[in-house]
Tab-separated table of C-alpha atoms in Angstrom:
chain	number	residue	atom	x	y	z
A	131	UNK	CA	38.778	3.213	15.937
A	132	UNK	CA	36.087	3.686	17.914
A	133	UNK	CA	34.669	0.944	20.552
A	134	UNK	CA	31.650	0.500	22.227
A	135	UNK	CA	30.599	-1.758	25.168
A	136	UNK	CA	27.192	-2.117	26.132
A	137	UNK	CA	25.804	-3.965	29.385
A	138	UNK	CA	23.023	-4.591	31.134
A	139	UNK	CA	20.114	-6.486	29.019
A	140	UNK	CA	18.169	-9.334	30.229
A	141	UNK	CA	15.052	-10.896	31.093
A	142	UNK	CA	12.222	-8.892	32.910
A	143	UNK	CA	8.610	-9.283	33.201
A	144	UNK	CA	6.150	-6.675	31.254
A	145	UNK	CA	5.968	-3.530	33.289
A	146	UNK	CA	8.687	-4.103	34.803
A	147	UNK	CA	12.411	-2.129	34.104
A	148	UNK	CA	15.923	-2.418	32.666
A	149	UNK	CA	18.664	0.119	32.292
A	150	UNK	CA	20.683	-0.381	29.707
A	151	UNK	CA	24.819	0.940	29.621
A	152	UNK	CA	27.204	1.948	27.067
A	153	UNK	CA	30.925	3.086	27.334
A	154	UNK	CA	32.855	4.046	24.012
A	155	UNK	CA	36.365	4.658	23.993
A	156	UNK	CA	39.198	5.046	21.472
A	157	UNK	CA	39.043	7.918	18.782
A	158	UNK	CA	36.216	9.788	19.673
A	159	UNK	CA	35.450	13.599	18.391
A	160	UNK	CA	33.578	16.354	21.017
A	161	UNK	CA	30.956	16.601	18.851
A	162	UNK	CA	28.662	13.170	18.741
A	163	UNK	CA	25.587	11.619	18.604
A	164	UNK	CA	25.064	8.571	20.903
A	165	UNK	CA	22.082	6.410	20.554
A	166	UNK	CA	20.049	3.261	21.125
A	167	UNK	CA	18.786	0.908	18.343
A	168	UNK	CA	16.745	-2.663	18.227
A	169	UNK	CA	16.005	-5.670	16.326
A	170	UNK	CA	13.940	-8.124	16.707
A	171	UNK	CA	14.099	-11.532	15.145
A	172	UNK	CA	12.562	-10.823	11.274
A	173	UNK	CA	12.639	-7.176	11.585
A	174	UNK	CA	14.405	-4.319	10.254
A	175	UNK	CA	17.202	-2.563	13.016
A	176	UNK	CA	14.987	0.473	14.528
A	177	UNK	CA	15.746	3.805	16.539
A	178	UNK	CA	15.030	3.659	19.932
A	179	UNK	CA	16.138	6.954	21.156
A	180	UNK	CA	19.432	9.332	20.408
A	181	UNK	CA	20.880	11.867	22.439
A	182	UNK	CA	23.839	14.257	21.326
A	183	UNK	CA	26.837	16.106	22.730
A	184	UNK	CA	24.814	18.743	24.151
A	185	UNK	CA	22.346	16.870	25.287
A	186	UNK	CA	19.500	17.153	22.818
A	187	UNK	CA	17.413	13.947	22.652
A	188	UNK	CA	14.988	11.789	20.395
A	189	UNK	CA	12.765	8.992	20.856
A	190	UNK	CA	10.707	6.841	18.851
A	191	UNK	CA	7.489	7.029	19.158
A	192	UNK	CA	6.773	3.338	20.406
A	193	UNK	CA	9.362	4.458	23.581
A	194	UNK	CA	7.946	8.033	24.052
A	195	UNK	CA	6.954	8.115	27.918
A	196	UNK	CA	8.666	4.997	28.982
A	197	UNK	CA	12.162	5.261	28.139
A	198	UNK	CA	14.527	7.930	28.929
A	199	UNK	CA	18.235	8.183	26.923
A	200	UNK	CA	20.701	9.973	29.103
A	201	UNK	CA	24.980	10.853	28.909
A	202	UNK	CA	26.908	10.359	31.722
A	203	UNK	CA	29.458	12.835	33.561
A	204	UNK	CA	32.236	11.131	31.247
A	205	UNK	CA	30.857	11.945	28.004
A	206	UNK	CA	31.164	9.039	25.922
A	207	UNK	CA	28.823	6.830	27.957
A	208	UNK	CA	25.208	6.469	27.373
A	209	UNK	CA	22.266	4.624	29.428
A	210	UNK	CA	18.642	3.943	28.608
A	211	UNK	CA	16.383	3.400	31.430
A	212	UNK	CA	13.112	1.632	30.342
A	213	UNK	CA	10.501	1.406	31.972
A	214	UNK	CA	6.934	-0.091	31.687
A	215	UNK	CA	8.463	-2.529	29.578
A	216	UNK	CA	6.428	-4.507	26.998
A	217	UNK	CA	6.664	-8.206	25.241
A	218	UNK	CA	7.025	-6.029	21.838
A	219	UNK	CA	10.601	-4.442	23.558
A	220	UNK	CA	11.998	-7.432	23.068
A	221	UNK	CA	14.941	-7.367	20.667
A	222	UNK	CA	19.039	-7.280	20.702
A	223	UNK	CA	19.860	-3.734	21.653
A	224	UNK	CA	22.817	-1.782	20.120
A	225	UNK	CA	24.299	0.991	21.401
A	226	UNK	CA	25.381	3.363	18.424
A	227	UNK	CA	27.967	6.349	18.357
A	228	UNK	CA	27.917	8.767	15.676
A	229	UNK	CA	30.348	11.743	14.385
A	230	UNK	CA	31.521	13.794	11.680
A	231	UNK	CA	35.272	13.434	11.101
A	232	UNK	CA	37.589	13.615	8.383
A	233	UNK	CA	35.033	15.144	6.137
A	234	UNK	CA	32.495	12.310	6.809
A	235	UNK	CA	29.813	10.561	8.708
A	236	UNK	CA	31.226	7.436	10.653
A	237	UNK	CA	28.534	5.087	12.799
A	238	UNK	CA	29.957	3.062	15.510
A	239	UNK	CA	27.787	-0.199	16.984
A	240	UNK	CA	28.353	-2.449	20.097
A	241	UNK	CA	27.647	-5.976	20.097
A	242	UNK	CA	24.292	-5.729	20.909
A	243	UNK	CA	22.803	-7.133	24.014
A	244	UNK	CA	19.603	-8.893	24.532
A	245	UNK	CA	16.106	-7.519	26.030
A	246	UNK	CA	13.597	-9.752	26.579
A	247	UNK	CA	9.832	-9.432	28.095
A	248	UNK	CA	7.478	-12.154	29.007
A	249	UNK	CA	4.022	-11.210	29.269
């Protein structure tokens, strides 16, 4: 099993910054992708940003230029630096780890951390 623990959410004014952190532990393969998704009330969960173990990144159009995803020196950590936050960024942010193992893809999720941006 894989466990993901997130931290760093909170309340911030529009234009401010927050940094989310996620640490993964357990049965993790070397080649994987980690990322952040978010879900606002009444909306579906959506991709925010992902990063592979090789460092390739992918961002939602709505956060390009404002958010930066990175992995720590301990490869099973991932960060999301969020700058120039907008009220529409308010959501529960979930850490995700995706890995291919035993001939199948597996997704693991953290418990979520609330990000609230006030106008």
